Amino acid sequence: MSAAAMHIALVGNPNCGKTALFNRLTGSRQKVANYPGVTVERKEGHFHSATGRHYRVLDLPGAYSLDAVSLEEVITRDVCRGMHPDERAPEIMVCVVDATNLRLHLRFVLELRALGRPMIVALNMMDAAARRGIRIDTAALSADLGLPVLETIAVRRGGSDALVQALDTFSWQADAANTVTLSKPEMHTEVRRLIAGAVHLPAHDPALDERLDRILLHPTWGLAVLAGLMFVMFQAVYVWAAPMMDAIDASIGSLGVWAYGVLPDGPLRSLLVDGVIAGIGAVLVFLPQILILFTFILLLEESGYLPRAAFLLDHTMASAGLSGRSFIPLLSSFACAVPGIMAARSIADPRDRLATILVAPLMTCSARLPVYALLIGAFIPRQQVLGVLNLQGLVLFSLYVFGIVSALAVAYVMKKWRRDGGEHPLLLELPSYRLPHPRDLLLGLWERALIFLRRVGGVILAMTVLLWFLLSYPGMPDGAAGAAIDYSFAGRIGHAMTLLFAPIGFDWRICIALIPTMAAREVMVSSLATVYAVAADDQAAQALSPLLAQDWSLATALALLVWFVYAPQCVSTLATIRRETNSWKQVGIAAGYLFALAYLAALITYRVALWLGAG
């Protein structure tokens, strides 16, 4: 780092777009580590402005106040005050605020201003504010605050140019009037004054929010609405996605037939047809279902409903031994357990935080959805229930509920080992209801599709090729009897694993497919497709679902579904638990109890299903 580099720190409330602005400024010139002795992440980057000035940028953890209640807020407070032992005070603080929620974010601006340090206010998400009819007079707000105020749009190219120009020309003169520490009631009065003088809000009828909240926050009707929304979501995952899935499946099948006819017989044809096309195609077909699931999640988030769901479920979660703050991390875990576990950093109480981390893997992440969809499609008939409900959607909904109930049960058991019985109330600001903007929804879905496709083209492709190699080599010895796949590396491993998994109905093919799922859960589908393609020794263009329906019993399919409700998560999840808890012991506890629950639940399911005649 150059000695002339100016040290700036980005600070702000969680979810203000601060990290997106940090990425826009620094690009790939950044490094991530932990602060010494703690699990809080430290992000540092560098950039040069057009004038040639060199900047060192620190992305501080999100904080709601300098009255710290979490470890992240403690670090942010100490760095801003110049009191952190391992981090020098920033020369300029850039306070990033969400322009759509100034009533909440300006309170933190006032706290930081009272420190009397050089500071710039960056009004982020100005495009979203404009779409909602919010107009902000930045000059007036800057005059009232006595601070430079500028506009940024972190997600847009060039959206940080105004900030860089302000940094290049920044000058600071301390103003004693701006270093006054306000009490909370005076602070709220000052925020109202600032908004009244510089912000034009669109006409809004608060009575509408109140009327909706009387229903959506009602302890009975609110829970019924929430359950209904979840129920409709999982019905839609099957009903709406079916035409798109059929089209993708047909295209992949045609590609497999074409490749089989064009390529000469040999290892290359087997690799491309039985490995890449069969494996990748088996996962790619579930993209429509994943996008439909995230459409609902984004709609609930953008409409302002999710914070209300958090309040609605707070009492239930607290009775199970979880903090109300656990709702957002656990909700994030429906996408992936990794960001869910990381989001638990906002929980101040260490025992609540640890409990949330340990049960987050029980939330049904999107990576499980292809596995559920494959098995449900193969073994659960596509028929109507009560004339309007889809049976496959009912089963999927039940699996999600099963995971949620199990997480609450595990948290309740953990509660027995807690040394304190203190209450940790949930404090959230409820935003006004709003109609989600189609552009925001499309951008969110596009990002989710790219993440899925990168996994398909990265981890899943690599695992598929590796599994194809293990299934294909070494070849069958001369004069040997049986199928060639039995003599392969994977075949030998699978047969050895059946000693452990045969009691729960898993054959050697399932055992083989379980191994690469530690890299990514959805690899289970591509692995099964590769196993059956290699074993079939033909064009492998036949759909996977009919092959499983012919080869497995219903008891085995049900046991595998239940296994995936609890099964130890992918390596990245376990690595995140290690990083967030700084303890291999907690990793061992998580992996151990999840494996034990998965095996026990699958064993009970398999034996009961056999007893009921589902063999």
Coordinates of C-alpha atoms in Angstrom, one line a residue:
M1 CA 0.0 0.0 0.0
S2 CA 1.3 3.4 -0.9
A3 CA 2.1 5.8 2.0
A4 CA 0.0 8.5 0.3
A5 CA -3.2 6.4 0.2
M6 CA -6.1 8.1 1.9
H7 CA -7.9 5.9 4.4
I8 CA -11.7 6.0 4.1
A9 CA -14.3 3.9 5.8
L10 CA -17.8 3.0 4.5
V11 CA -20.3 2.9 7.4
G12 CA -24.1 2.5 7.5
N13 CA -27.1 0.6 8.6
P14 CA -27.4 -3.0 7.4
N15 CA -28.9 -3.4 3.9
C16 CA -28.1 0.2 2.9
G17 CA -26.1 -1.0 -0.2
K18 CA -22.8 -0.2 1.5
T19 CA -21.1 -3.4 0.4
A20 CA -22.4 -3.0 -3.2
L21 CA -20.8 0.5 -3.1
F22 CA -17.6 -1.0 -1.8
N23 CA -17.5 -3.5 -4.6
R24 CA -18.3 -0.7 -7.2
L25 CA -15.3 1.3 -5.9
T26 CA -12.7 -1.4 -5.4
G27 CA -13.7 -4.2 -7.9
S28 CA -11.3 -7.1 -7.6
R29 CA -8.8 -5.1 -5.6
Q30 CA -10.0 -6.2 -2.3
K31 CA -9.2 -8.7 0.4
V32 CA -11.4 -10.3 3.1
A33 CA -10.2 -11.5 6.5
N34 CA -11.4 -11.6 10.1
Y35 CA -10.7 -9.1 12.8
P36 CA -8.1 -10.6 15.2
G37 CA -9.7 -12.9 17.8
V38 CA -13.3 -12.6 16.5
T39 CA -15.4 -14.0 13.7
V40 CA -16.5 -10.6 12.2
E41 CA -15.4 -10.1 8.6
R42 CA -13.0 -7.4 7.6
K43 CA -13.1 -6.1 4.1
E44 CA -10.4 -3.8 2.7
G45 CA -9.9 -2.6 -0.9
H46 CA -8.0 0.0 -2.9
F47 CA -8.8 2.2 -5.9
H48 CA -7.3 5.1 -7.8
S49 CA -9.4 8.0 -8.9
A50 CA -9.1 9.7 -12.3
T51 CA -6.8 12.3 -10.7
G52 CA -4.4 9.6 -9.7
R53 CA -5.2 9.7 -6.0
H54 CA -4.9 6.4 -4.1
Y55 CA -7.6 5.4 -1.7
R56 CA -7.7 2.6 0.9
V57 CA -11.3 1.6 1.6
L58 CA -12.6 -0.2 4.7
D59 CA -16.1 -1.7 4.5
L60 CA -17.2 -1.6 8.2
P61 CA -19.9 -4.0 9.5
G62 CA -23.4 -2.7 9.3
A63 CA -24.7 -1.0 12.5
Y64 CA -27.9 0.6 13.6
S65 CA -26.3 2.7 16.3
L66 CA -23.1 3.5 18.1
D67 CA -24.8 2.2 21.3
A68 CA -23.5 -1.3 20.3
V69 CA -25.5 -4.4 21.1
S70 CA -23.7 -6.9 18.8
L71 CA -20.0 -7.7 18.1
E72 CA -20.2 -6.1 14.7
E73 CA -21.6 -2.9 16.1
V74 CA -18.8 -2.8 18.7
I75 CA -16.2 -3.0 16.0
T76 CA -17.9 -0.3 13.9
R77 CA -18.2 1.9 16.9
D78 CA -14.6 1.5 17.9
V79 CA -13.2 2.1 14.4
C80 CA -15.3 5.2 13.9
R81 CA -14.1 6.6 17.3
G82 CA -10.5 5.7 16.6
M83 CA -10.4 3.3 19.5
H84 CA -9.9 0.0 17.8
P85 CA -6.5 -1.6 18.7
D86 CA -6.0 -3.1 15.2
E87 CA -7.5 -0.4 13.0
R88 CA -6.5 3.2 12.7
A89 CA -9.1 5.8 12.6
P90 CA -10.4 6.7 9.0
E91 CA -9.4 10.0 7.5
I92 CA -12.9 10.3 6.0
M93 CA -16.1 8.5 7.0
V94 CA -18.6 7.8 4.2
C95 CA -22.0 7.2 5.8
V96 CA -24.1 5.3 3.3
V97 CA -27.9 5.7 3.7
D98 CA -30.8 4.1 2.0
A99 CA -32.6 7.0 0.3
T100 CA -35.9 5.1 0.5
N101 CA -35.8 4.9 4.3
L102 CA -34.3 8.2 5.5
R103 CA -36.4 8.2 8.7
L104 CA -34.4 5.3 10.0
H105 CA -31.0 6.0 8.5
L106 CA -30.7 9.7 9.4
R107 CA -30.7 8.8 13.1
F108 CA -27.4 7.0 12.5
V109 CA -26.0 10.0 10.5
L110 CA -26.7 12.2 13.5
E111 CA -24.8 9.9 15.8
L112 CA -21.8 9.7 13.5
R113 CA -21.9 13.5 13.0
A114 CA -21.6 14.0 16.8
L115 CA -18.1 12.4 16.7
G116 CA -16.8 15.5 15.0
R117 CA -14.8 13.6 12.3
P118 CA -14.5 14.3 8.6
M119 CA -17.6 12.7 7.0
I120 CA -19.6 12.5 3.7
V121 CA -23.2 11.3 3.4
A122 CA -23.9 9.1 0.4
L123 CA -27.6 8.9 -0.5
N124 CA -27.7 5.4 -2.0
M125 CA -30.5 3.7 -4.0
M126 CA -31.6 7.0 -5.4
D127 CA -33.1 5.2 -8.4
A128 CA -35.4 3.2 -6.2
A129 CA -36.3 6.4 -4.3
A130 CA -37.3 8.1 -7.6
R131 CA -39.4 5.2 -8.6
R132 CA -41.4 5.5 -5.4
G133 CA -41.9 9.2 -5.8
I134 CA -39.4 10.3 -3.2
R135 CA -37.7 13.6 -4.0
I136 CA -34.7 14.7 -2.0
D137 CA -33.2 18.2 -2.1
T138 CA -29.6 17.2 -1.5
A139 CA -28.4 20.8 -1.2
A140 CA -30.9 21.6 1.5
L141 CA -30.2 18.4 3.3
S142 CA -26.4 19.1 3.1
A143 CA -27.0 22.7 4.5
D144 CA -29.1 21.4 7.4
L145 CA -26.7 18.6 8.3
G146 CA -23.6 20.7 7.8
L147 CA -22.1 17.8 5.8
P148 CA -21.5 17.1 2.2
V149 CA -24.4 15.1 0.8
L150 CA -24.3 13.4 -2.6
E151 CA -26.2 10.8 -4.6
T152 CA -25.0 7.3 -5.5
I153 CA -26.5 4.2 -7.2
A154 CA -24.1 1.4 -6.2
V155 CA -25.6 -1.2 -8.6
R156 CA -25.3 1.0 -11.7
R157 CA -22.1 1.6 -13.7
G158 CA -20.9 5.1 -12.9
G159 CA -23.1 5.2 -9.8
S160 CA -20.1 6.0 -7.6
D161 CA -18.6 8.8 -9.7
A162 CA -20.1 11.6 -7.6
L163 CA -18.6 10.1 -4.5
V164 CA -15.1 9.7 -6.0
Q165 CA -15.2 13.3 -7.2
A166 CA -16.3 14.5 -3.7
L167 CA -13.4 12.6 -2.2
D168 CA -10.9 14.2 -4.6
T169 CA -12.1 17.7 -3.7
F170 CA -13.0 17.0 0.0
S171 CA -12.1 19.6 2.6
W172 CA -13.2 19.6 6.2
Q173 CA -13.8 22.3 8.8
A174 CA -15.0 21.1 12.2
D175 CA -18.2 22.7 13.3
A176 CA -18.9 22.7 17.0
A177 CA -22.6 22.8 16.4
N178 CA -22.4 19.4 14.7
T179 CA -20.6 17.7 17.6
V180 CA -23.6 17.9 20.0
T181 CA -24.8 14.6 21.2
L182 CA -28.6 14.4 21.0
S183 CA -30.8 12.3 23.3
K184 CA -33.1 9.9 21.5
P185 CA -36.3 12.1 21.8
E186 CA -34.3 15.2 20.5
M187 CA -32.8 13.0 17.8
H188 CA -36.2 11.9 16.6
T189 CA -37.3 15.5 16.5
E190 CA -34.2 16.5 14.5
V191 CA -34.8 13.7 11.9
R192 CA -38.4 14.9 11.4
R193 CA -37.1 18.4 10.9
L194 CA -34.5 17.3 8.4
I195 CA -37.1 15.3 6.4
A196 CA -39.6 18.1 6.5
G197 CA -37.1 20.6 5.1
A198 CA -35.4 18.5 2.4
V199 CA -37.6 15.5 1.5
H200 CA -40.8 15.3 -0.5
L201 CA -42.6 12.0 0.2
P202 CA -45.4 10.7 -2.0
A203 CA -48.9 10.9 -0.7
H204 CA -49.6 8.0 1.4
D205 CA -52.6 6.9 3.3
P206 CA -51.5 5.5 6.7
A207 CA -55.0 4.2 7.2
L208 CA -54.4 1.6 4.5
D209 CA -51.4 0.2 6.3
E210 CA -53.4 0.1 9.5
R211 CA -56.3 -1.7 7.9
L212 CA -53.9 -4.3 6.3
D213 CA -52.0 -4.7 9.6
R214 CA -55.2 -5.4 11.5
I215 CA -55.4 -8.6 9.4
L216 CA -51.8 -9.5 8.6
L217 CA -50.5 -9.0 12.1
H218 CA -53.5 -10.6 13.8
P219 CA -52.3 -13.6 15.9
T220 CA -54.8 -15.9 14.2
W221 CA -55.7 -14.4 10.9
G222 CA -52.1 -13.3 10.2
L223 CA -50.7 -16.8 10.8
A224 CA -53.5 -18.2 8.5
V225 CA -52.5 -15.7 5.7
L226 CA -48.8 -16.5 6.1
A227 CA -49.5 -20.3 5.9
G228 CA -51.8 -19.7 2.9
L229 CA -49.0 -17.7 1.1
M230 CA -46.5 -20.4 1.7
F231 CA -49.0 -23.0 0.5
V232 CA -49.8 -21.2 -2.7
M233 CA -46.0 -20.7 -3.3
F234 CA -45.3 -24.4 -3.3
Q235 CA -48.4 -25.2 -5.4
A236 CA -47.1 -22.7 -8.0
V237 CA -43.7 -24.3 -8.0
Y238 CA -45.2 -27.4 -9.6
V239 CA -48.2 -26.1 -11.5
W240 CA -46.6 -23.1 -13.2
A241 CA -43.2 -24.6 -13.8
A242 CA -44.4 -27.8 -15.6
P243 CA -44.6 -26.4 -19.2
M244 CA -41.2 -24.8 -19.0
M245 CA -39.6 -27.9 -17.4
D246 CA -41.1 -30.1 -20.1
A247 CA -39.6 -27.9 -22.8
I248 CA -36.2 -27.9 -21.2
D249 CA -36.3 -31.7 -20.7
A250 CA -37.3 -32.3 -24.3
S251 CA -34.5 -30.0 -25.6
I252 CA -31.9 -31.8 -23.5
G253 CA -33.2 -35.2 -24.6
S254 CA -33.0 -34.2 -28.2
L255 CA -29.4 -32.9 -27.7
G256 CA -28.5 -36.2 -26.1
V257 CA -29.9 -38.2 -29.0
W258 CA -28.1 -35.9 -31.5
A259 CA -24.8 -36.2 -29.7
Y260 CA -25.1 -40.0 -29.5
G261 CA -25.7 -40.3 -33.2
V262 CA -22.9 -37.9 -34.3
L263 CA -20.1 -38.9 -32.0
P264 CA -18.2 -42.2 -32.6
D265 CA -18.4 -44.9 -30.0
G266 CA -15.8 -44.4 -27.3
P267 CA -14.9 -42.6 -24.1
L268 CA -15.5 -39.1 -25.5
R269 CA -19.1 -40.0 -26.5
S270 CA -19.7 -41.6 -23.0
L271 CA -18.3 -38.5 -21.3
L272 CA -20.4 -36.0 -23.2
V273 CA -23.6 -38.0 -23.4
D274 CA -23.6 -40.0 -20.2
G275 CA -21.6 -37.5 -18.2
V276 CA -22.1 -33.9 -19.2
I277 CA -25.5 -33.9 -21.0
A278 CA -27.2 -36.5 -18.7
G279 CA -25.8 -34.9 -15.5
I280 CA -26.0 -31.2 -16.2
G281 CA -29.3 -31.6 -18.1
A282 CA -30.9 -33.4 -15.1
V283 CA -30.2 -30.3 -12.9
L284 CA -30.8 -27.6 -15.5
V285 CA -34.4 -28.7 -15.9
F286 CA -35.3 -27.5 -12.4
L287 CA -34.4 -23.9 -13.1
P288 CA -38.0 -22.8 -13.6
Q289 CA -39.0 -24.1 -10.2
I290 CA -36.2 -22.3 -8.5
L291 CA -37.1 -19.0 -10.2
I292 CA -40.7 -19.4 -9.3
L293 CA -39.8 -19.9 -5.7
F294 CA -37.6 -16.8 -5.6
T295 CA -40.3 -14.8 -7.4
F296 CA -42.5 -15.3 -4.4
I297 CA -39.7 -14.5 -1.9
L298 CA -38.8 -11.3 -3.8
L299 CA -42.5 -10.3 -3.9
L300 CA -42.8 -10.7 -0.2
E301 CA -39.6 -8.8 0.5
E302 CA -40.3 -5.9 -1.9
S303 CA -43.9 -5.5 -0.7
G304 CA -42.9 -4.8 2.9
Y305 CA -44.5 -8.0 4.2
L306 CA -41.4 -9.8 5.5
P307 CA -40.7 -7.6 8.6
R308 CA -44.3 -8.2 9.5
A309 CA -43.9 -11.9 9.2
A310 CA -40.9 -11.6 11.5
F311 CA -43.1 -9.8 14.2
L312 CA -45.9 -12.4 13.6
L313 CA -43.6 -15.3 14.3
D314 CA -41.5 -13.7 17.1
H315 CA -43.5 -15.2 19.9
T316 CA -43.4 -18.7 18.4
M317 CA -39.7 -18.6 17.8
A318 CA -39.0 -17.2 21.3
S319 CA -41.0 -20.1 22.9
A320 CA -38.7 -22.5 20.9
G321 CA -35.6 -20.9 22.3
L322 CA -34.7 -18.6 19.3
S323 CA -34.6 -14.8 19.3
G324 CA -37.0 -12.9 17.1
R325 CA -34.0 -11.7 15.3
S326 CA -33.4 -15.3 14.1
F327 CA -36.3 -14.9 11.6
I328 CA -34.3 -13.0 8.9
P329 CA -31.2 -15.4 9.0
L330 CA -33.5 -18.5 8.9
L331 CA -35.5 -17.0 6.0
S332 CA -32.3 -16.3 4.2
S333 CA -31.4 -20.0 4.7
F334 CA -34.3 -20.9 2.3
A335 CA -32.1 -19.6 -0.4
C336 CA -28.8 -21.0 1.0
A337 CA -27.6 -21.8 4.5
V338 CA -24.4 -19.9 4.0
P339 CA -25.8 -16.3 3.9
G340 CA -28.3 -17.4 6.5
I341 CA -25.6 -18.4 8.9
M342 CA -23.6 -15.2 8.1
A343 CA -26.8 -13.1 8.7
A344 CA -26.9 -14.4 12.3
R345 CA -24.1 -11.9 13.1
S346 CA -26.8 -9.3 13.8
I347 CA -28.0 -11.3 16.8
A348 CA -26.4 -9.8 19.9
D349 CA -26.9 -12.6 22.4
P350 CA -24.2 -15.2 21.7
R351 CA -26.4 -18.2 22.7
D352 CA -29.2 -17.1 20.5
R353 CA -26.7 -16.6 17.7
L354 CA -25.2 -20.0 18.1
A355 CA -28.6 -21.7 18.2
T356 CA -29.6 -19.9 15.0
I357 CA -26.4 -21.0 13.3
L358 CA -26.9 -24.6 14.3
V359 CA -30.5 -24.9 13.1
A360 CA -30.1 -22.8 9.9
P361 CA -29.1 -25.9 7.9
L362 CA -32.5 -27.4 8.6
M363 CA -34.2 -24.7 6.5
T364 CA -34.9 -26.2 3.1
C365 CA -32.4 -24.4 0.8
S366 CA -33.0 -24.0 -2.9
A367 CA -30.3 -26.6 -3.6
R368 CA -32.6 -29.3 -2.2
L369 CA -35.5 -28.3 -4.5
P370 CA -34.1 -30.3 -7.6
V371 CA -33.8 -33.4 -5.4
Y372 CA -37.3 -33.0 -4.0
A373 CA -38.8 -32.3 -7.4
L374 CA -37.1 -35.3 -9.0
L375 CA -38.3 -37.8 -6.4
I376 CA -41.8 -36.3 -6.0
G377 CA -42.2 -36.3 -9.8
A378 CA -41.1 -39.9 -10.0
F379 CA -43.1 -41.4 -7.1
I380 CA -46.0 -39.0 -6.3
P381 CA -48.8 -39.0 -8.9
R382 CA -49.7 -35.7 -10.6
Q383 CA -53.3 -35.6 -9.4
Q384 CA -55.8 -33.2 -8.0
V385 CA -56.8 -33.1 -4.3
L386 CA -60.3 -31.7 -3.5
G387 CA -60.5 -30.7 -7.1
V388 CA -58.1 -27.7 -6.9
L389 CA -54.9 -28.7 -5.1
N390 CA -51.9 -30.5 -6.6
L391 CA -50.8 -33.5 -4.7
Q392 CA -47.2 -33.0 -5.6
G393 CA -47.3 -29.5 -4.4
L394 CA -48.8 -30.7 -1.1
V395 CA -45.9 -33.1 -0.6
L396 CA -43.4 -30.4 -1.3
F397 CA -45.1 -28.0 1.1
S398 CA -45.1 -30.8 3.8
L399 CA -41.3 -31.2 3.4
Y400 CA -40.7 -27.5 3.9
V401 CA -43.0 -27.5 7.0
F402 CA -41.2 -30.6 8.2
G403 CA -37.9 -28.8 8.1
I404 CA -39.2 -25.7 9.9
V405 CA -40.9 -27.7 12.7
S406 CA -37.7 -29.7 13.1
A407 CA -35.6 -26.6 13.4
L408 CA -37.9 -25.3 16.1
A409 CA -37.8 -28.6 17.9
V410 CA -34.0 -28.7 17.8
A411 CA -33.8 -25.1 19.1
Y412 CA -36.2 -26.0 21.9
V413 CA -33.9 -28.9 23.0
M414 CA -30.9 -26.5 22.8
K415 CA -32.8 -24.1 25.1
K416 CA -32.6 -26.6 27.9
W417 CA -28.8 -26.1 28.0
R418 CA -29.0 -22.3 28.1
R419 CA -27.9 -20.7 31.3
D420 CA -30.2 -17.7 31.0
G421 CA -33.8 -17.4 30.3
G422 CA -33.7 -13.7 29.3
E423 CA -36.0 -12.2 26.7
H424 CA -34.5 -10.5 23.7
P425 CA -37.3 -8.6 22.0
L426 CA -37.4 -8.0 18.3
L427 CA -37.2 -4.3 17.3
L428 CA -37.9 -3.6 13.6
E429 CA -39.3 -0.7 11.7
L430 CA -42.3 -1.7 9.6
P431 CA -42.1 -0.1 6.2
S432 CA -45.2 1.0 4.3
Y433 CA -46.7 -1.5 2.0
R434 CA -45.7 -0.9 -1.6
L435 CA -46.1 -2.5 -5.0
P436 CA -42.9 -4.3 -6.0
H437 CA -41.2 -2.7 -9.1
P438 CA -41.0 -5.2 -12.0
R439 CA -37.4 -4.1 -12.7
D440 CA -36.3 -5.0 -9.2
L441 CA -38.0 -8.4 -9.5
L442 CA -36.4 -9.1 -12.8
L443 CA -32.9 -8.1 -11.6
G444 CA -33.3 -10.3 -8.5
L445 CA -34.4 -13.3 -10.6
W446 CA -31.6 -12.7 -13.1
E447 CA -29.0 -12.7 -10.3
R448 CA -30.5 -15.9 -8.9
A449 CA -30.5 -17.5 -12.4
L450 CA -26.8 -16.6 -12.9
I451 CA -25.9 -18.0 -9.5
F452 CA -27.6 -21.3 -10.4
L453 CA -26.1 -21.5 -13.8
R454 CA -22.6 -20.7 -12.4
R455 CA -23.0 -23.7 -10.1
V456 CA -24.2 -25.8 -13.0
G457 CA -21.2 -24.8 -15.0
G458 CA -18.8 -24.9 -12.2
V459 CA -19.1 -27.3 -9.2
I460 CA -21.8 -29.5 -10.7
L461 CA -20.0 -29.9 -14.0
A462 CA -16.7 -30.7 -12.2
M463 CA -18.4 -33.3 -9.9
T464 CA -20.3 -34.8 -12.9
V465 CA -17.1 -35.3 -14.9
L466 CA -15.3 -36.7 -11.8
L467 CA -18.1 -39.1 -11.1
W468 CA -18.2 -40.2 -14.7
F469 CA -14.5 -41.1 -14.5
L470 CA -15.0 -43.0 -11.3
L471 CA -17.9 -44.9 -12.8
S472 CA -16.1 -45.7 -16.1
Y473 CA -12.7 -46.8 -14.8
P474 CA -11.1 -49.2 -14.4
G475 CA -12.8 -51.4 -16.9
M476 CA -14.1 -54.9 -16.2
P477 CA -11.3 -57.5 -16.1
D478 CA -11.2 -60.2 -18.8
G479 CA -13.4 -63.1 -18.1
A480 CA -15.2 -61.4 -15.2
A481 CA -19.0 -61.8 -14.8
G482 CA -21.6 -59.1 -14.0
A483 CA -21.8 -55.4 -15.0
A484 CA -18.7 -53.4 -15.8
I485 CA -19.8 -50.6 -13.4
D486 CA -19.5 -53.0 -10.5
Y487 CA -15.8 -53.1 -11.0
S488 CA -15.3 -49.3 -11.3
F489 CA -13.9 -47.1 -8.5
A490 CA -17.3 -45.7 -7.8
G491 CA -19.0 -49.1 -7.9
R492 CA -16.6 -50.5 -5.3
I493 CA -17.1 -47.4 -3.0
G494 CA -20.9 -47.7 -3.4
H495 CA -21.0 -51.4 -2.6
A496 CA -18.9 -50.8 0.5
M497 CA -21.2 -48.0 1.7
T498 CA -24.3 -50.2 1.5
L499 CA -23.1 -51.8 4.8
L500 CA -24.1 -48.6 6.5
F501 CA -27.0 -47.5 4.3
A502 CA -28.8 -50.7 3.4
P503 CA -31.0 -50.6 6.6
I504 CA -32.6 -47.3 5.4
G505 CA -33.2 -48.6 1.9
F506 CA -30.3 -47.0 0.0
D507 CA -28.6 -49.2 -2.7
W508 CA -25.1 -48.7 -4.0
R509 CA -26.3 -46.3 -6.7
I510 CA -27.8 -43.9 -4.1
C511 CA -24.7 -44.3 -2.0
I512 CA -22.5 -43.2 -4.9
A513 CA -24.6 -40.2 -5.6
L514 CA -24.5 -39.1 -2.0
I515 CA -20.8 -38.5 -2.0
P516 CA -20.6 -35.5 -4.4
T517 CA -23.6 -33.9 -2.7
M518 CA -21.1 -32.6 -0.1
A519 CA -20.0 -30.2 -2.7
A520 CA -23.5 -29.1 -3.7
R521 CA -26.9 -30.6 -2.8
E522 CA -28.3 -30.5 -6.3
V523 CA -25.4 -32.6 -7.5
M524 CA -27.5 -35.5 -6.3
V525 CA -29.7 -35.2 -9.4
S526 CA -26.8 -35.1 -11.9
S527 CA -25.0 -37.9 -10.0
L528 CA -28.0 -40.2 -10.3
A529 CA -28.4 -39.3 -14.0
T530 CA -24.7 -40.1 -14.6
V531 CA -24.9 -43.4 -12.6
Y532 CA -27.9 -44.6 -14.5
A533 CA -26.6 -43.4 -17.9
V534 CA -23.3 -45.3 -17.5
A535 CA -25.0 -48.4 -16.0
A536 CA -27.5 -48.5 -18.9
D537 CA -24.8 -48.5 -21.5
D538 CA -27.1 -47.1 -24.2
Q539 CA -28.1 -43.7 -25.5
A540 CA -29.1 -42.5 -22.0
A541 CA -31.7 -40.2 -23.5
Q542 CA -34.5 -41.7 -21.4
A543 CA -35.8 -39.5 -18.6
L544 CA -34.4 -40.2 -15.2
S545 CA -37.7 -40.2 -13.3
P546 CA -39.1 -43.3 -15.0
L547 CA -35.8 -45.2 -14.4
L548 CA -36.0 -44.4 -10.7
A549 CA -39.7 -45.4 -10.5
Q550 CA -38.9 -48.7 -12.1
D551 CA -35.8 -49.4 -9.9
W552 CA -36.7 -48.1 -6.5
S553 CA -39.5 -48.9 -4.1
L554 CA -41.7 -46.1 -2.7
A555 CA -40.2 -46.8 0.7
T556 CA -36.7 -46.0 -0.6
A557 CA -37.9 -42.8 -2.3
L558 CA -39.7 -41.6 0.9
A559 CA -36.6 -42.4 3.0
L560 CA -34.4 -40.4 0.7
L561 CA -36.7 -37.5 0.7
V562 CA -36.6 -37.5 4.5
W563 CA -32.8 -37.9 4.5
F564 CA -32.5 -34.7 2.6
V565 CA -34.6 -32.8 5.2
Y566 CA -31.8 -33.4 7.7
A567 CA -28.7 -34.5 5.9
P568 CA -25.4 -32.8 6.8
Q569 CA -25.0 -29.8 4.6
C570 CA -22.5 -29.1 1.9
V571 CA -18.8 -28.4 2.8
S572 CA -19.3 -24.7 2.2
T573 CA -22.0 -24.6 4.9
L574 CA -19.8 -26.5 7.4
A575 CA -16.9 -24.1 6.5
T576 CA -19.1 -21.1 7.2
I577 CA -20.1 -22.6 10.6
R578 CA -16.4 -23.0 11.4
R579 CA -15.7 -19.4 10.4
E580 CA -18.6 -17.8 12.2
T581 CA -18.2 -19.8 15.5
N582 CA -14.3 -20.1 15.3
S583 CA -14.8 -23.6 16.6
W584 CA -14.3 -27.0 15.1
K585 CA -16.3 -28.4 18.0
Q586 CA -19.4 -26.6 16.7
V587 CA -18.8 -27.9 13.2
G588 CA -18.6 -31.5 14.7
I589 CA -21.8 -30.9 16.7
A590 CA -23.7 -29.6 13.6
A591 CA -22.5 -32.4 11.3
G592 CA -23.0 -35.1 13.9
Y593 CA -26.6 -34.2 15.0
L594 CA -27.7 -33.6 11.4
F595 CA -26.3 -37.0 10.3
A596 CA -27.9 -38.7 13.3
L597 CA -31.3 -37.1 12.6
A598 CA -31.1 -37.9 8.9
Y599 CA -30.3 -41.5 9.5
L600 CA -32.9 -42.0 12.3
A601 CA -35.7 -40.3 10.3
A602 CA -34.9 -42.2 7.1
L603 CA -34.8 -45.5 9.0
I604 CA -38.2 -44.9 10.7
T605 CA -39.7 -43.7 7.4
Y606 CA -38.3 -46.7 5.4
R607 CA -39.5 -49.3 8.0
V608 CA -42.9 -47.7 8.5
A609 CA -43.4 -47.5 4.7
L610 CA -42.4 -51.2 4.3
W611 CA -44.8 -52.1 7.1
L612 CA -47.6 -50.2 5.3
G613 CA -46.9 -52.1 2.1
A614 CA -44.9 -49.5 0.2
G615 CA -42.0 -51.8 -0.6

